[in-house]
PDB file of C-alpha atoms in Angstrom:
ATOM      1  CA  MET A   1     -58.259 -15.172 -39.178  1.00 48.00           C
ATOM      2  CA  THR A   2     -56.957 -18.169 -37.318  1.00 52.00           C
ATOM      3  CA  ALA A   3     -55.871 -17.853 -33.687  1.00 52.00           C
ATOM      4  CA  PRO A   4     -52.177 -18.333 -32.941  1.00 52.00           C
ATOM      5  CA  PRO A   5     -51.293 -21.832 -31.771  1.00 50.00           C
ATOM      6  CA  VAL A   6     -51.226 -22.296 -28.022  1.00 45.00           C
ATOM      7  CA  ALA A   7     -47.883 -23.470 -26.736  1.00 47.00           C
ATOM      8  CA  GLN A   8     -48.090 -26.972 -25.419  1.00 51.00           C
ATOM      9  CA  THR A   9     -46.566 -27.341 -21.975  1.00 61.00           C
ATOM     10  CA  GLY A  10     -45.680 -30.907 -21.217  1.00 70.00           C
ATOM     11  CA  PRO A  11     -44.952 -32.460 -17.823  1.00 71.00           C
ATOM     12  CA  ARG A  12     -41.204 -32.301 -18.382  1.00 76.00           C
ATOM     13  CA  ALA A  13     -41.318 -28.588 -19.179  1.00 80.00           C
ATOM     14  CA  LEU A  14     -43.429 -27.972 -16.080  1.00 78.00           C
ATOM     15  CA  ALA A  15     -40.973 -29.948 -13.985  1.00 72.00           C
ATOM     16  CA  ARG A  16     -38.066 -27.897 -15.357  1.00 80.00           C
ATOM     17  CA  GLN A  17     -39.902 -24.668 -14.597  1.00 84.00           C
ATOM     18  CA  ARG A  18     -40.588 -25.781 -11.031  1.00 82.00           C
ATOM     19  CA  ARG A  19     -36.928 -26.703 -10.558  1.00 79.00           C
ATOM     20  CA  ARG A  20     -35.806 -23.327 -11.906  1.00 86.00           C
ATOM     21  CA  ARG A  21     -38.208 -21.486  -9.607  1.00 87.00           C
ATOM     22  CA  SER A  22     -37.100 -23.571  -6.640  1.00 83.00           C
ATOM     23  CA  ALA A  23     -33.440 -22.889  -7.414  1.00 83.00           C
ATOM     24  CA  ALA A  24     -34.147 -19.160  -7.735  1.00 88.00           C
ATOM     25  CA  ARG A  25     -35.984 -19.103  -4.386  1.00 88.00           C
ATOM     26  CA  PHE A  26     -33.163 -21.066  -2.763  1.00 86.00           C
ATOM     27  CA  TRP A  27     -30.492 -18.668  -4.016  1.00 89.00           C
ATOM     28  CA  ALA A  28     -32.538 -15.615  -3.041  1.00 90.00           C
ATOM     29  CA  ARG A  29     -32.814 -16.886   0.534  1.00 90.00           C
ATOM     30  CA  TYR A  30     -29.223 -18.147   0.651  1.00 90.00           C
ATOM     31  CA  ARG A  31     -27.937 -14.679  -0.262  1.00 90.00           C
ATOM     32  CA  THR A  32     -29.414 -13.315   2.978  1.00 90.00           C
ATOM     33  CA  HIS A  33     -26.913 -15.408   4.971  1.00 90.00           C
ATOM     34  CA  ARG A  34     -23.724 -13.370   5.100  1.00 92.00           C
ATOM     35  CA  ALA A  35     -21.722 -16.158   6.730  1.00 91.00           C
ATOM     36  CA  GLY A  36     -22.893 -18.581   4.064  1.00 91.00           C
ATOM     37  CA  LEU A  37     -21.769 -16.217   1.313  1.00 94.00           C
ATOM     38  CA  VAL A  38     -18.355 -15.880   2.936  1.00 94.00           C
ATOM     39  CA  GLY A  39     -18.042 -19.663   3.120  1.00 92.00           C
ATOM     40  CA  LEU A  40     -19.178 -20.055  -0.480  1.00 93.00           C
ATOM     41  CA  ALA A  41     -16.642 -17.485  -1.669  1.00 95.00           C
ATOM     42  CA  ALA A  42     -13.847 -19.257   0.218  1.00 94.00           C
ATOM     43  CA  LEU A  43     -14.853 -22.619  -1.234  1.00 92.00           C
ATOM     44  CA  GLY A  44     -14.970 -21.140  -4.724  1.00 93.00           C
ATOM     45  CA  LEU A  45     -11.458 -19.802  -4.279  1.00 94.00           C
ATOM     46  CA  PHE A  46     -10.102 -23.128  -3.028  1.00 93.00           C
ATOM     47  CA  ALA A  47     -11.878 -25.012  -5.814  1.00 92.00           C
ATOM     48  CA  LEU A  48     -10.372 -22.666  -8.405  1.00 94.00           C
ATOM     49  CA  VAL A  49      -6.919 -23.119  -6.880  1.00 92.00           C
ATOM     50  CA  ALA A  50      -7.301 -26.908  -6.877  1.00 92.00           C
ATOM     51  CA  LEU A  51      -8.591 -27.107 -10.463  1.00 92.00           C
ATOM     52  CA  THR A  52      -5.869 -24.865 -11.858  1.00 92.00           C
ATOM     53  CA  ALA A  53      -3.036 -26.474  -9.882  1.00 90.00           C
ATOM     54  CA  PRO A  54      -1.621 -28.379 -12.905  1.00 89.00           C
ATOM     55  CA  LEU A  55      -1.288 -25.053 -14.726  1.00 89.00           C
ATOM     56  CA  THR A  56      -0.034 -22.900 -11.846  1.00 89.00           C
ATOM     57  CA  VAL A  57       2.411 -25.218 -10.060  1.00 88.00           C
ATOM     58  CA  GLY A  58       2.783 -28.183 -12.426  1.00 83.00           C
ATOM     59  CA  SER A  59       2.474 -31.885 -11.732  1.00 80.00           C
ATOM     60  CA  ASP A  60       6.177 -32.201 -10.875  1.00 84.00           C
ATOM     61  CA  VAL A  61       5.863 -30.067  -7.744  1.00 86.00           C
ATOM     62  CA  SER A  62       5.926 -33.209  -5.567  1.00 84.00           C
ATOM     63  CA  SER A  63       9.062 -34.612  -7.194  1.00 83.00           C
ATOM     64  CA  VAL A  64      11.870 -35.165  -4.680  1.00 82.00           C
ATOM     65  CA  THR A  65      14.617 -35.550  -7.268  1.00 80.00           C
ATOM     66  CA  ASP A  66      13.852 -32.215  -8.978  1.00 80.00           C
ATOM     67  CA  ALA A  67      13.425 -30.146  -5.815  1.00 81.00           C
ATOM     68  CA  PRO A  68      14.309 -26.506  -6.593  1.00 85.00           C
ATOM     69  CA  GLY A  69      15.587 -25.447  -3.164  1.00 85.00           C
ATOM     70  CA  ARG A  70      17.542 -26.513  -0.134  1.00 88.00           C
ATOM     71  CA  PRO A  71      15.884 -28.488   2.668  1.00 88.00           C
ATOM     72  CA  LEU A  72      13.857 -26.452   5.170  1.00 88.00           C
ATOM     73  CA  GLU A  73      14.532 -23.001   3.739  1.00 88.00           C
ATOM     74  CA  SER A  74      12.606 -20.242   5.498  1.00 89.00           C
ATOM     75  CA  PRO A  75      10.106 -18.148   3.494  1.00 91.00           C
ATOM     76  CA  SER A  76      11.690 -15.894   0.885  1.00 90.00           C
ATOM     77  CA  ALA A  77      10.859 -14.136  -2.366  1.00 89.00           C
ATOM     78  CA  GLN A  78      11.601 -17.328  -4.309  1.00 89.00           C
ATOM     79  CA  PHE A  79       9.712 -19.600  -1.893  1.00 90.00           C
ATOM     80  CA  PRO A  80       6.929 -17.580  -0.194  1.00 92.00           C
ATOM     81  CA  LEU A  81       6.115 -20.440   2.204  1.00 91.00           C
ATOM     82  CA  GLY A  82       9.615 -21.886   2.406  1.00 90.00           C
ATOM     83  CA  THR A  83      10.634 -25.430   1.497  1.00 89.00           C
ATOM     84  CA  ASP A  84      10.098 -28.841   3.038  1.00 89.00           C
ATOM     85  CA  GLN A  85      12.674 -31.382   4.181  1.00 88.00           C
ATOM     86  CA  PHE A  86      13.419 -32.322   0.572  1.00 88.00           C
ATOM     87  CA  GLY A  87      13.720 -28.759  -0.720  1.00 89.00           C
ATOM     88  CA  ARG A  88      10.330 -28.734  -2.447  1.00 90.00           C
ATOM     89  CA  ASN A  89       8.317 -25.521  -2.717  1.00 91.00           C
ATOM     90  CA  LEU A  90       5.766 -25.607   0.104  1.00 92.00           C
ATOM     91  CA  LEU A  91       3.421 -23.155  -1.624  1.00 92.00           C
ATOM     92  CA  GLY A  92       3.177 -25.506  -4.593  1.00 91.00           C
ATOM     93  CA  LEU A  93       2.667 -28.498  -2.290  1.00 92.00           C
ATOM     94  CA  VAL A  94      -0.151 -26.772  -0.399  1.00 92.00           C
ATOM     95  CA  ILE A  95      -1.835 -25.820  -3.680  1.00 93.00           C
ATOM     96  CA  TRP A  96      -1.476 -29.357  -5.050  1.00 92.00           C
ATOM     97  CA  GLY A  97      -2.629 -30.868  -1.765  1.00 90.00           C
ATOM     98  CA  ALA A  98      -5.925 -29.015  -2.084  1.00 91.00           C
ATOM     99  CA  ARG A  99      -6.876 -31.361  -4.932  1.00 90.00           C
ATOM    100  CA  VAL A 100      -6.526 -34.492  -2.829  1.00 88.00           C
ATOM    101  CA  SER A 101      -7.998 -33.116   0.399  1.00 88.00           C
ATOM    102  CA  LEU A 102     -11.075 -31.659  -1.295  1.00 90.00           C
ATOM    103  CA  LEU A 103     -11.624 -34.771  -3.424  1.00 90.00           C
ATOM    104  CA  VAL A 104     -11.362 -37.140  -0.478  1.00 89.00           C
ATOM    105  CA  GLY A 105     -13.594 -34.923   1.656  1.00 88.00           C
ATOM    106  CA  LEU A 106     -16.324 -34.707  -0.993  1.00 91.00           C
ATOM    107  CA  LEU A 107     -16.332 -38.393  -1.945  1.00 93.00           C
ATOM    108  CA  ALA A 108     -16.196 -39.594   1.660  1.00 92.00           C
ATOM    109  CA  ALA A 109     -19.065 -37.269   2.605  1.00 91.00           C
ATOM    110  CA  VAL A 110     -21.176 -38.461  -0.339  1.00 92.00           C
ATOM    111  CA  LEU A 111     -20.522 -42.106   0.562  1.00 93.00           C
ATOM    112  CA  SER A 112     -21.342 -41.498   4.227  1.00 93.00           C
ATOM    113  CA  VAL A 113     -24.574 -39.626   3.524  1.00 93.00           C
ATOM    114  CA  ALA A 114     -25.649 -42.155   0.874  1.00 93.00           C
ATOM    115  CA  ILE A 115     -25.269 -45.033   3.336  1.00 94.00           C
ATOM    116  CA  GLY A 116     -27.031 -43.072   6.063  1.00 93.00           C
ATOM    117  CA  ALA A 117     -29.908 -42.093   3.766  1.00 93.00           C
ATOM    118  CA  VAL A 118     -30.517 -45.668   2.590  1.00 93.00           C
ATOM    119  CA  VAL A 119     -30.397 -47.041   6.134  1.00 93.00           C
ATOM    120  CA  GLY A 120     -32.569 -44.230   7.515  1.00 93.00           C
ATOM    121  CA  ILE A 121     -35.270 -44.457   4.845  1.00 93.00           C
ATOM    122  CA  THR A 122     -35.546 -48.254   4.957  1.00 93.00           C
ATOM    123  CA  ALA A 123     -35.460 -48.355   8.763  1.00 91.00           C
ATOM    124  CA  GLY A 124     -38.190 -45.721   8.941  1.00 90.00           C
ATOM    125  CA  HIS A 125     -40.344 -47.407   6.318  1.00 88.00           C
ATOM    126  CA  PHE A 126     -40.022 -51.012   7.517  1.00 88.00           C
ATOM    127  CA  ARG A 127     -40.794 -50.697  11.210  1.00 81.00           C
ATOM    128  CA  GLY A 128     -40.728 -54.357  12.132  1.00 81.00           C
ATOM    129  CA  ALA A 129     -37.795 -56.600  12.888  1.00 87.00           C
ATOM    130  CA  TYR A 130     -35.850 -55.300   9.869  1.00 88.00           C
ATOM    131  CA  GLY A 131     -35.993 -51.685  11.023  1.00 86.00           C
ATOM    132  CA  THR A 132     -35.167 -52.674  14.602  1.00 89.00           C
ATOM    133  CA  VAL A 133     -32.045 -54.576  13.523  1.00 91.00           C
ATOM    134  CA  LEU A 134     -30.885 -51.655  11.376  1.00 90.00           C
ATOM    135  CA  MET A 135     -31.288 -49.224  14.278  1.00 90.00           C
ATOM    136  CA  ARG A 136     -29.389 -51.501  16.661  1.00 91.00           C
ATOM    137  CA  VAL A 137     -26.527 -51.672  14.159  1.00 91.00           C
ATOM    138  CA  THR A 138     -26.676 -47.901  13.855  1.00 91.00           C
ATOM    139  CA  ASP A 139     -26.573 -47.526  17.629  1.00 90.00           C
ATOM    140  CA  TRP A 140     -23.498 -49.768  17.761  1.00 89.00           C
ATOM    141  CA  PHE A 141     -21.702 -47.557  15.254  1.00 87.00           C
ATOM    142  CA  LEU A 142     -22.791 -44.463  17.175  1.00 87.00           C
ATOM    143  CA  VAL A 143     -21.238 -45.567  20.454  1.00 85.00           C
ATOM    144  CA  MET A 144     -18.015 -46.723  18.831  1.00 83.00           C
ATOM    145  CA  PRO A 145     -15.315 -44.054  18.381  1.00 82.00           C
ATOM    146  CA  THR A 146     -15.406 -43.084  14.716  1.00 81.00           C
ATOM    147  CA  LEU A 147     -11.696 -42.337  14.510  1.00 80.00           C
ATOM    148  CA  VAL A 148     -10.770 -45.690  16.042  1.00 84.00           C
ATOM    149  CA  LEU A 149     -12.924 -47.566  13.517  1.00 84.00           C
ATOM    150  CA  ALA A 150     -11.466 -45.545  10.640  1.00 85.00           C
ATOM    151  CA  ILE A 151      -7.916 -46.228  11.851  1.00 85.00           C
ATOM    152  CA  ALA A 152      -8.688 -49.956  12.140  1.00 85.00           C
ATOM    153  CA  LEU A 153     -10.032 -50.087   8.579  1.00 83.00           C
ATOM    154  CA  ALA A 154      -7.172 -48.026   7.164  1.00 82.00           C
ATOM    155  CA  THR A 155      -4.672 -50.284   8.952  1.00 82.00           C
ATOM    156  CA  VAL A 156      -5.934 -53.615   7.639  1.00 85.00           C
ATOM    157  CA  MET A 157      -6.458 -52.389   4.063  1.00 84.00           C
ATOM    158  CA  SER A 158      -3.961 -51.153   1.509  1.00 82.00           C
ATOM    159  CA  ARG A 159      -2.803 -47.570   1.874  1.00 82.00           C
ATOM    160  CA  SER A 160      -4.595 -45.671  -0.895  1.00 84.00           C
ATOM    161  CA  LEU A 161      -7.056 -42.854  -1.381  1.00 86.00           C
ATOM    162  CA  GLY A 162      -9.836 -45.379  -1.928  1.00 87.00           C
ATOM    163  CA  THR A 163      -9.104 -46.914   1.457  1.00 88.00           C
ATOM    164  CA  VAL A 164      -9.216 -43.526   3.156  1.00 88.00           C
ATOM    165  CA  ILE A 165     -12.536 -42.638   1.475  1.00 90.00           C
ATOM    166  CA  LEU A 166     -14.016 -46.023   2.397  1.00 90.00           C
ATOM    167  CA  ALA A 167     -12.753 -45.849   5.980  1.00 89.00           C
ATOM    168  CA  ILE A 168     -14.303 -42.431   6.520  1.00 90.00           C
ATOM    169  CA  GLY A 169     -17.533 -43.154   4.658  1.00 90.00           C
ATOM    170  CA  VAL A 170     -18.444 -46.421   6.390  1.00 89.00           C
ATOM    171  CA  THR A 171     -17.769 -45.076   9.889  1.00 88.00           C
ATOM    172  CA  THR A 172     -19.536 -41.692   9.825  1.00 89.00           C
ATOM    173  CA  TRP A 173     -23.006 -42.538   8.480  1.00 91.00           C
ATOM    174  CA  PRO A 174     -24.984 -43.287  11.713  1.00 92.00           C
ATOM    175  CA  THR A 175     -25.839 -39.640  12.484  1.00 90.00           C
ATOM    176  CA  THR A 176     -27.310 -39.186   9.022  1.00 91.00           C
ATOM    177  CA  ALA A 177     -29.240 -42.453   9.371  1.00 93.00           C
ATOM    178  CA  ARG A 178     -30.828 -41.297  12.618  1.00 92.00           C
ATOM    179  CA  LEU A 179     -31.836 -37.925  11.162  1.00 91.00           C
ATOM    180  CA  VAL A 180     -33.227 -39.427   7.951  1.00 92.00           C
ATOM    181  CA  ARG A 181     -35.170 -42.088   9.853  1.00 92.00           C
ATOM    182  CA  ALA A 182     -36.845 -39.441  12.020  1.00 91.00           C
ATOM    183  CA  GLN A 183     -37.775 -37.443   8.916  1.00 90.00           C
ATOM    184  CA  THR A 184     -39.066 -40.603   7.205  1.00 91.00           C
ATOM    185  CA  LEU A 185     -41.340 -41.385  10.153  1.00 90.00           C
ATOM    186  CA  ALA A 186     -42.697 -37.825  10.029  1.00 89.00           C
ATOM    187  CA  VAL A 187     -43.360 -38.020   6.278  1.00 88.00           C
ATOM    188  CA  GLU A 188     -45.056 -41.417   6.420  1.00 86.00           C
ATOM    189  CA  SER A 189     -47.441 -40.218   9.113  1.00 85.00           C
ATOM    190  CA  ARG A 190     -49.057 -37.814   6.628  1.00 85.00           C
ATOM    191  CA  PRO A 191     -52.444 -38.697   5.086  1.00 85.00           C
ATOM    192  CA  TYR A 192     -51.287 -38.738   1.454  1.00 80.00           C
ATOM    193  CA  ILE A 193     -48.969 -41.673   2.204  1.00 81.00           C
ATOM    194  CA  GLU A 194     -51.954 -43.706   3.385  1.00 80.00           C
ATOM    195  CA  ARG A 195     -53.863 -42.725   0.243  1.00 84.00           C
ATOM    196  CA  ALA A 196     -50.940 -43.734  -1.976  1.00 81.00           C
ATOM    197  CA  GLN A 197     -50.792 -47.149  -0.290  1.00 79.00           C
ATOM    198  CA  ALA A 198     -54.559 -47.565  -0.600  1.00 82.00           C
ATOM    199  CA  LEU A 199     -54.275 -46.876  -4.334  1.00 79.00           C
ATOM    200  CA  GLY A 200     -51.775 -49.699  -4.713  1.00 80.00           C
ATOM    201  CA  GLY A 201     -48.471 -47.951  -4.185  1.00 78.00           C
ATOM    202  CA  GLY A 202     -45.842 -50.450  -3.066  1.00 83.00           C
ATOM    203  CA  HIS A 203     -42.873 -50.022  -0.785  1.00 81.00           C
ATOM    204  CA  TRP A 204     -40.549 -48.830  -3.560  1.00 87.00           C
ATOM    205  CA  HIS A 205     -43.123 -46.349  -4.859  1.00 84.00           C
ATOM    206  CA  VAL A 206     -43.686 -44.817  -1.431  1.00 85.00           C
ATOM    207  CA  MET A 207     -39.982 -44.595  -0.579  1.00 86.00           C
ATOM    208  CA  SER A 208     -38.809 -43.268  -3.950  1.00 84.00           C
ATOM    209  CA  ARG A 209     -41.729 -41.009  -4.956  1.00 81.00           C
ATOM    210  CA  HIS A 210     -42.883 -39.655  -1.592  1.00 84.00           C
ATOM    211  CA  VAL A 211     -40.284 -40.156   1.136  1.00 87.00           C
ATOM    212  CA  LEU A 212     -37.060 -39.495  -0.785  1.00 86.00           C
ATOM    213  CA  PRO A 213     -38.075 -36.069  -2.212  1.00 84.00           C
ATOM    214  CA  ASN A 214     -39.084 -34.934   1.276  1.00 85.00           C
ATOM    215  CA  VAL A 215     -35.841 -36.010   2.931  1.00 88.00           C
ATOM    216  CA  MET A 216     -33.568 -34.693   0.159  1.00 86.00           C
ATOM    217  CA  PRO A 217     -33.241 -31.204   1.700  1.00 82.00           C
ATOM    218  CA  LEU A 218     -32.019 -32.810   4.913  1.00 84.00           C
ATOM    219  CA  VAL A 219     -29.641 -35.045   2.962  1.00 88.00           C
ATOM    220  CA  LEU A 220     -28.246 -32.041   1.051  1.00 85.00           C
ATOM    221  CA  ALA A 221     -27.618 -30.061   4.220  1.00 83.00           C
ATOM    222  CA  GLN A 222     -26.066 -33.061   5.938  1.00 86.00           C
ATOM    223  CA  THR A 223     -23.760 -33.668   2.963  1.00 87.00           C
ATOM    224  CA  THR A 224     -22.465 -30.110   3.116  1.00 84.00           C
ATOM    225  CA  LEU A 225     -21.810 -30.414   6.835  1.00 83.00           C
ATOM    226  CA  MET A 226     -20.167 -33.824   6.484  1.00 88.00           C
ATOM    227  CA  VAL A 227     -17.549 -32.594   4.004  1.00 87.00           C
ATOM    228  CA  SER A 228     -15.736 -30.592   6.679  1.00 86.00           C
ATOM    229  CA  SER A 229     -15.685 -33.582   9.030  1.00 87.00           C
ATOM    230  CA  SER A 230     -14.392 -35.804   6.230  1.00 88.00           C
ATOM    231  CA  ILE A 231     -11.570 -33.391   5.388  1.00 87.00           C
ATOM    232  CA  LEU A 232     -10.543 -33.303   9.046  1.00 87.00           C
ATOM    233  CA  ALA A 233     -10.715 -37.107   9.227  1.00 87.00           C
ATOM    234  CA  GLU A 234      -8.556 -37.458   6.110  1.00 86.00           C
ATOM    235  CA  ALA A 235      -6.017 -35.050   7.577  1.00 87.00           C
ATOM    236  CA  THR A 236      -5.992 -37.029  10.821  1.00 86.00           C
ATOM    237  CA  LEU A 237      -5.449 -40.356   9.067  1.00 87.00           C
ATOM    238  CA  ALA A 238      -2.696 -38.873   6.899  1.00 85.00           C
ATOM    239  CA  PHE A 239      -1.069 -37.297   9.966  1.00 84.00           C
ATOM    240  CA  LEU A 240      -1.045 -40.719  11.621  1.00 84.00           C
ATOM    241  CA  GLY A 241       0.700 -42.185   8.584  1.00 81.00           C
ATOM    242  CA  LEU A 242      -2.353 -44.087   7.301  1.00 84.00           C
ATOM    243  CA  GLY A 243      -2.907 -42.080   4.121  1.00 82.00           C
ATOM    244  CA  ASP A 244      -1.636 -42.728   0.624  1.00 81.00           C
ATOM    245  CA  PRO A 245       2.128 -42.048   0.694  1.00 81.00           C
ATOM    246  CA  THR A 246       2.245 -41.493  -3.071  1.00 82.00           C
ATOM    247  CA  VAL A 247       0.024 -38.384  -3.093  1.00 86.00           C
ATOM    248  CA  VAL A 248       0.318 -34.942  -1.548  1.00 88.00           C
ATOM    249  CA  SER A 249      -2.404 -33.871   0.884  1.00 89.00           C
ATOM    250  CA  TRP A 250      -2.594 -31.334   3.664  1.00 90.00           C
ATOM    251  CA  GLY A 251      -2.625 -34.034   6.307  1.00 88.00           C
ATOM    252  CA  GLY A 252       0.330 -35.717   4.622  1.00 87.00           C
ATOM    253  CA  LEU A 253       2.282 -32.448   4.765  1.00 89.00           C
ATOM    254  CA  LEU A 254       1.662 -32.254   8.505  1.00 89.00           C
ATOM    255  CA  GLN A 255       2.864 -35.840   8.848  1.00 88.00           C
ATOM    256  CA  ASP A 256       6.026 -35.003   6.892  1.00 87.00           C
ATOM    257  CA  ALA A 257       6.596 -31.957   9.102  1.00 88.00           C
ATOM    258  CA  ARG A 258       6.277 -34.068  12.232  1.00 87.00           C
ATOM    259  CA  GLU A 259       8.721 -36.654  10.909  1.00 86.00           C
ATOM    260  CA  ALA A 260      11.172 -33.894   9.958  1.00 85.00           C
ATOM    261  CA  GLY A 261      11.091 -32.507  13.495  1.00 85.00           C
ATOM    262  CA  ALA A 262       9.638 -29.169  12.423  1.00 85.00           C
ATOM    263  CA  VAL A 263       7.956 -28.683  15.800  1.00 80.00           C
ATOM    264  CA  SER A 264      11.109 -28.987  17.878  1.00 83.00           C
ATOM    265  CA  ALA A 265      13.242 -27.147  15.304  1.00 83.00           C
ATOM    266  CA  GLY A 266      10.855 -24.187  15.112  1.00 84.00           C
ATOM    267  CA  ASP A 267      10.240 -24.529  11.371  1.00 86.00           C
ATOM    268  CA  TRP A 268       6.795 -22.966  11.639  1.00 89.00           C
ATOM    269  CA  TRP A 269       6.408 -22.480   7.868  1.00 87.00           C
ATOM    270  CA  TYR A 270       6.264 -26.261   7.466  1.00 89.00           C
ATOM    271  CA  LEU A 271       3.319 -26.619   9.862  1.00 88.00           C
ATOM    272  CA  VAL A 272       1.233 -23.464   9.642  1.00 91.00           C
ATOM    273  CA  PRO A 273       0.157 -23.297   5.939  1.00 91.00           C
ATOM    274  CA  PRO A 274      -1.403 -26.788   5.644  1.00 91.00           C
ATOM    275  CA  GLY A 275      -2.957 -26.423   9.099  1.00 90.00           C
ATOM    276  CA  ILE A 276      -4.534 -23.090   8.189  1.00 92.00           C
ATOM    277  CA  ALA A 277      -5.761 -24.515   4.867  1.00 92.00           C
ATOM    278  CA  ILE A 278      -7.488 -27.405   6.660  1.00 91.00           C
ATOM    279  CA  ALA A 279      -9.085 -25.077   9.204  1.00 91.00           C
ATOM    280  CA  VAL A 280     -10.300 -22.549   6.617  1.00 93.00           C
ATOM    281  CA  VAL A 281     -11.835 -25.160   4.301  1.00 92.00           C
ATOM    282  CA  ALA A 282     -13.525 -26.981   7.196  1.00 89.00           C
ATOM    283  CA  LEU A 283     -14.928 -23.664   8.454  1.00 91.00           C
ATOM    284  CA  ALA A 284     -16.110 -22.679   4.959  1.00 92.00           C
ATOM    285  CA  PHE A 285     -17.999 -25.942   4.470  1.00 90.00           C
ATOM    286  CA  THR A 286     -19.531 -25.585   7.930  1.00 89.00           C
ATOM    287  CA  LEU A 287     -20.714 -22.035   7.174  1.00 91.00           C
ATOM    288  CA  CYS A 288     -22.224 -23.179   3.869  1.00 90.00           C
ATOM    289  CA  GLY A 289     -23.846 -26.183   5.514  1.00 87.00           C
ATOM    290  CA  ARG A 290     -25.425 -24.105   8.255  1.00 87.00           C
ATOM    291  CA  ALA A 291     -26.725 -21.620   5.693  1.00 89.00           C
ATOM    292  CA  VAL A 292     -28.182 -24.405   3.520  1.00 87.00           C
ATOM    293  CA  GLU A 293     -29.747 -26.008   6.580  1.00 83.00           C
ATOM    294  CA  SER A 294     -31.309 -22.701   7.620  1.00 85.00           C
ATOM    295  CA  VAL A 295     -32.641 -22.033   4.107  1.00 85.00           C
ATOM    296  CA  LEU A 296     -34.202 -25.472   3.782  1.00 78.00           C
ATOM    297  CA  ASN A 297     -35.579 -25.373   7.321  1.00 71.00           C
ATOM    298  CA  PRO A 298     -36.463 -21.745   8.213  1.00 60.00           C
ATOM    299  CA  ARG A 299     -37.538 -22.772  11.726  1.00 59.00           C
ATOM    300  CA  LEU A 300     -33.850 -23.180  12.655  1.00 51.00           C
ATOM    301  CA  GLY A 301     -33.320 -19.444  12.863  1.00 49.00           C
ATOM    302  CA  VAL A 302     -33.076 -16.166  11.041  1.00 42.00           C
ATOM    303  CA  ALA A 303     -30.522 -15.140   8.465  1.00 38.00           C
ATOM    304  CA  GLY A 304     -27.010 -14.803   9.752  1.00 41.00           C
TER     305      GLY A 304
END
């Protein structure tokens, strides 16, 4: 009687199994952070609202010509959050604005962290004149006010979502670069890096195969934390009139409320909903980021 064939486990299957086990361990530890779960639930709700906005409020919610109500109506059964200066439904505008604010926040955070990771890894790996120049450039960006640089970029470029994402991304990367560089120096001081170089591993091999996997947890946590800052920065630029005037965002709604004199007129329903939405989403991303950071680096503290 022949023995049953032994299942062949290739390197790809082993890699998938390791990733699944790592993801399971991550989720098991993340679930112990109550604040992180609250933030994750809030983000899931906002993401669902943003994704289903075309079905729930329709793409014509921002139309001025087809506004369903009178200008600056107070909250009622027909308009739960009232109307804006053009008679548009503010509840629909806040829901639609979630799409833009979340998209800009995510893309700007990814751009910022990507730039910071590349600068940090290369500056930590090449420790000569190249690394010194990169760190001096990073220091210059660190001492410059981020908001001022973002305003300058948004002013000289065309007013669009791409400009806002670029302005935020290229002005907020220095903190990530500093953190990644410190982690790179710690990784490259380990003996296996010296062995890899002795066996013929070049700069690209060391940075991509050894340094990058070790700094990815830090990059992931930093990305989560940067999203909240990016959303606040987008709201600030839109409030200052530097956002894309053709789209609806939470910061743009605050700018419209300021121009309509909602503060002096006491039209609180024009100001409060987008402001609360910005604050809640920023807090949710911060809670998730802190939980991710604590899971990936248990020395930071115990479960919250």
